[in-house]
């Protein structure tokens, strides 16, 4: 019977286990936008949700910058989840440029895992496929409960704005027919 030496196998298994743990914890903390599920029409208002996901380190707050196509969208309002209860700011809106700079949200205590941050209400202005982008704020980086800056990934969303539904042709045909009947009746009365 042959004996197999396992002495070199233990460090290999330990390294593999460390790699698996690193890969499973490597999921980055993300601040993301979630747009409307269905297409909207010009003139419609709709909500875009800002939320945090996969925050394995407890945070006390952070911030973000936002950009959007000013010709296609108008930012109507920003309302933060009530749990963000310390120094909350909707930032500086430049409607003409389609930007919001230095939104910030902080909390007495800490948050981790996945959480809601804010609801952004937009108004659709013109048809097309448009992007709403989210970026980090240099003025308000994400901070841990220990006071360390955290690396965060930012993810925007797309919004489909459909062309307005045209007036049905049957309504136009009906109006034309009624106009023709009125004209013929008037012609009979004039004889």
CSV table of C-alpha atoms in Angstrom, one decimal:
chain,number,residue,atom,x,y,z
A,1,UNK,CA,0.0,0.0,0.0
A,2,UNK,CA,1.4,3.4,-1.0
A,3,UNK,CA,1.2,6.4,1.4
A,4,UNK,CA,0.5,9.8,-0.1
A,5,UNK,CA,2.1,12.8,1.5
A,6,UNK,CA,-0.3,15.6,2.3
A,7,UNK,CA,2.2,18.0,3.8
A,8,UNK,CA,2.1,20.3,0.7
A,9,UNK,CA,-1.7,20.1,0.4
A,10,UNK,CA,-2.6,22.1,3.6
A,11,UNK,CA,-1.0,25.4,2.4
A,12,UNK,CA,-2.6,24.9,-1.0
A,13,UNK,CA,-6.1,24.4,0.6
A,14,UNK,CA,-5.5,27.4,2.8
A,15,UNK,CA,-4.6,29.6,-0.1
A,16,UNK,CA,-7.7,28.4,-2.1
A,17,UNK,CA,-10.0,29.1,0.9
A,18,UNK,CA,-8.5,32.6,1.3
A,19,UNK,CA,-9.1,33.2,-2.5
A,20,UNK,CA,-12.7,32.1,-2.2
A,21,UNK,CA,-13.3,34.3,0.8
A,22,UNK,CA,-11.6,37.3,-0.9
A,23,UNK,CA,-13.8,36.7,-4.0
A,24,UNK,CA,-17.0,36.5,-2.0
A,25,UNK,CA,-16.2,39.7,0.0
A,26,UNK,CA,-14.9,41.5,-3.1
A,27,UNK,CA,-18.4,42.5,-4.0
A,28,UNK,CA,-18.1,46.3,-4.0
A,29,UNK,CA,-20.3,48.7,-2.1
A,30,UNK,CA,-22.5,50.4,-4.7
A,31,UNK,CA,-24.6,53.5,-4.8
A,32,UNK,CA,-27.0,53.0,-7.6
A,33,UNK,CA,-30.0,54.5,-9.4
A,34,UNK,CA,-33.1,52.5,-10.4
A,35,UNK,CA,-35.3,54.1,-13.0
A,36,UNK,CA,-38.9,53.5,-14.0
A,37,UNK,CA,-39.6,49.9,-15.1
A,38,UNK,CA,-41.9,51.1,-18.0
A,39,UNK,CA,-41.4,53.8,-20.6
A,40,UNK,CA,-42.7,57.2,-19.8
A,41,UNK,CA,-44.2,59.9,-22.1
A,42,UNK,CA,-43.3,63.6,-22.4
A,43,UNK,CA,-45.0,65.5,-19.6
A,44,UNK,CA,-45.0,62.5,-17.2
A,45,UNK,CA,-43.3,62.7,-13.8
A,46,UNK,CA,-41.6,59.5,-12.5
A,47,UNK,CA,-39.4,58.4,-9.6
A,48,UNK,CA,-35.8,57.3,-9.7
A,49,UNK,CA,-34.6,55.5,-6.5
A,50,UNK,CA,-31.1,56.0,-5.1
A,51,UNK,CA,-30.0,53.1,-3.0
A,52,UNK,CA,-26.9,51.5,-1.5
A,53,UNK,CA,-26.1,47.8,-1.8
A,54,UNK,CA,-23.4,45.5,-0.5
A,55,UNK,CA,-22.0,47.9,2.1
A,56,UNK,CA,-20.1,45.3,4.3
A,57,UNK,CA,-18.5,48.1,6.3
A,58,UNK,CA,-20.8,50.3,8.5
A,59,UNK,CA,-21.0,53.8,7.1
A,60,UNK,CA,-22.0,57.1,8.7
A,61,UNK,CA,-22.7,58.9,5.4
A,62,UNK,CA,-21.6,59.9,2.0
A,63,UNK,CA,-22.5,61.9,-1.1
A,64,UNK,CA,-22.9,61.9,-4.8
A,65,UNK,CA,-23.0,64.0,-8.0
A,66,UNK,CA,-25.6,63.5,-10.7
A,67,UNK,CA,-25.9,64.3,-14.4
A,68,UNK,CA,-28.7,64.0,-16.9
A,69,UNK,CA,-29.7,65.3,-20.3
A,70,UNK,CA,-31.3,68.7,-19.5
A,71,UNK,CA,-33.1,68.7,-22.9
A,72,UNK,CA,-34.8,65.4,-22.0
A,73,UNK,CA,-35.4,65.6,-18.3
A,74,UNK,CA,-36.1,68.1,-15.5
A,75,UNK,CA,-35.3,67.3,-11.9
A,76,UNK,CA,-38.4,68.2,-9.9
A,77,UNK,CA,-37.4,67.2,-6.3
A,78,UNK,CA,-35.0,65.1,-4.2
A,79,UNK,CA,-36.3,63.6,-0.9
A,80,UNK,CA,-34.1,61.6,1.4
A,81,UNK,CA,-35.1,58.5,3.4
A,82,UNK,CA,-35.9,59.8,6.9
A,83,UNK,CA,-33.2,57.5,8.4
A,84,UNK,CA,-30.6,59.9,7.1
A,85,UNK,CA,-31.0,62.3,10.0
A,86,UNK,CA,-27.9,64.4,10.1
A,87,UNK,CA,-26.7,67.0,7.5
A,88,UNK,CA,-28.8,66.0,4.5
A,89,UNK,CA,-28.5,68.2,1.4
A,90,UNK,CA,-30.0,67.9,-2.1
A,91,UNK,CA,-26.9,69.6,-3.4
A,92,UNK,CA,-26.6,72.3,-6.0
A,93,UNK,CA,-28.9,71.9,-9.0
A,94,UNK,CA,-27.9,73.4,-12.4
A,95,UNK,CA,-31.0,72.8,-14.5
A,96,UNK,CA,-29.5,74.2,-17.7
A,97,UNK,CA,-26.4,71.9,-17.5
A,98,UNK,CA,-28.4,68.9,-16.1
A,99,UNK,CA,-26.2,68.5,-13.0
A,100,UNK,CA,-26.5,68.2,-9.3
A,101,UNK,CA,-23.3,68.5,-7.3
A,102,UNK,CA,-22.5,67.5,-3.7
A,103,UNK,CA,-25.7,65.8,-2.6
A,104,UNK,CA,-24.9,64.6,1.0
A,105,UNK,CA,-26.6,62.3,3.5
A,106,UNK,CA,-25.4,61.4,7.0
A,107,UNK,CA,-26.7,59.5,10.0
A,108,UNK,CA,-26.3,59.5,13.8
A,109,UNK,CA,-25.3,55.9,14.1
A,110,UNK,CA,-24.3,53.8,11.1
A,111,UNK,CA,-25.7,51.8,8.2
A,112,UNK,CA,-24.5,48.7,6.4
A,113,UNK,CA,-25.8,46.1,4.0
A,114,UNK,CA,-28.4,47.5,1.5
A,115,UNK,CA,-30.5,50.6,2.2
A,116,UNK,CA,-32.6,53.3,0.6
A,117,UNK,CA,-31.0,56.8,0.2
A,118,UNK,CA,-33.3,59.1,-1.7
A,119,UNK,CA,-36.2,59.4,-4.2
A,120,UNK,CA,-35.5,61.7,-7.2
A,121,UNK,CA,-38.6,62.9,-9.1
A,122,UNK,CA,-38.0,63.8,-12.7
A,123,UNK,CA,-40.3,65.2,-15.4
A,124,UNK,CA,-39.9,63.8,-19.0
A,125,UNK,CA,-39.5,66.5,-21.6
A,126,UNK,CA,-38.8,64.9,-24.9
A,127,UNK,CA,-38.8,61.4,-26.5
A,128,UNK,CA,-35.7,59.3,-26.6
A,129,UNK,CA,-33.5,57.0,-24.6
A,130,UNK,CA,-31.6,59.0,-22.0
A,131,UNK,CA,-29.1,58.2,-19.2
A,132,UNK,CA,-29.0,59.5,-15.6
A,133,UNK,CA,-25.4,59.1,-14.3
A,134,UNK,CA,-24.2,59.0,-10.7
A,135,UNK,CA,-20.6,59.9,-9.6
A,136,UNK,CA,-18.7,60.3,-6.4
A,137,UNK,CA,-18.6,63.6,-4.6
A,138,UNK,CA,-15.1,64.9,-3.7
A,139,UNK,CA,-16.6,67.1,-1.0
A,140,UNK,CA,-18.6,64.2,0.6
A,141,UNK,CA,-16.9,60.8,0.3
A,142,UNK,CA,-18.4,57.8,2.0
A,143,UNK,CA,-17.0,57.4,5.5
A,144,UNK,CA,-16.9,54.4,7.8
A,145,UNK,CA,-17.9,54.5,11.4
A,146,UNK,CA,-14.2,54.5,12.1
A,147,UNK,CA,-13.7,57.7,10.1
A,148,UNK,CA,-12.0,56.0,7.1
A,149,UNK,CA,-13.0,56.9,3.5
A,150,UNK,CA,-14.5,53.9,1.6
A,151,UNK,CA,-14.3,53.0,-2.0
A,152,UNK,CA,-17.8,53.0,-3.6
A,153,UNK,CA,-18.9,52.0,-7.1
A,154,UNK,CA,-21.6,54.2,-8.7
A,155,UNK,CA,-24.2,53.0,-11.2
A,156,UNK,CA,-26.7,55.2,-13.1
A,157,UNK,CA,-29.9,54.2,-15.0
A,158,UNK,CA,-31.5,54.6,-18.4
A,159,UNK,CA,-35.0,56.1,-19.0
A,160,UNK,CA,-37.0,55.4,-22.1
A,161,UNK,CA,-39.3,58.4,-23.0
A,162,UNK,CA,-41.8,57.4,-25.7
A,163,UNK,CA,-43.3,59.7,-28.3
A,164,UNK,CA,-46.7,61.0,-27.4
A,165,UNK,CA,-49.6,58.9,-28.7
A,166,UNK,CA,-51.0,60.6,-31.8
A,167,UNK,CA,-54.7,61.4,-32.1
A,168,UNK,CA,-56.4,58.3,-33.5
A,169,UNK,CA,-57.2,58.6,-37.2
A,170,UNK,CA,-60.8,57.6,-36.6
A,171,UNK,CA,-61.4,60.9,-34.7
A,172,UNK,CA,-60.1,62.9,-37.6
A,173,UNK,CA,-62.2,60.9,-40.0
A,174,UNK,CA,-65.3,61.5,-37.9
A,175,UNK,CA,-64.6,65.2,-37.7
A,176,UNK,CA,-64.1,65.4,-41.5
A,177,UNK,CA,-67.4,63.5,-42.1
A,178,UNK,CA,-69.3,65.7,-39.8
A,179,UNK,CA,-67.9,68.8,-41.5
A,180,UNK,CA,-68.8,67.4,-44.9
A,181,UNK,CA,-72.4,66.7,-43.7
A,182,UNK,CA,-72.7,70.2,-42.4
A,183,UNK,CA,-71.4,71.7,-45.6
A,184,UNK,CA,-73.9,69.6,-47.7
A,185,UNK,CA,-76.8,70.7,-45.5
A,186,UNK,CA,-75.8,74.3,-45.8
A,187,UNK,CA,-75.6,74.0,-49.6
A,188,UNK,CA,-79.2,72.5,-49.7
A,189,UNK,CA,-80.5,75.4,-47.6
A,190,UNK,CA,-78.9,78.0,-49.8
A,191,UNK,CA,-80.6,76.7,-53.0
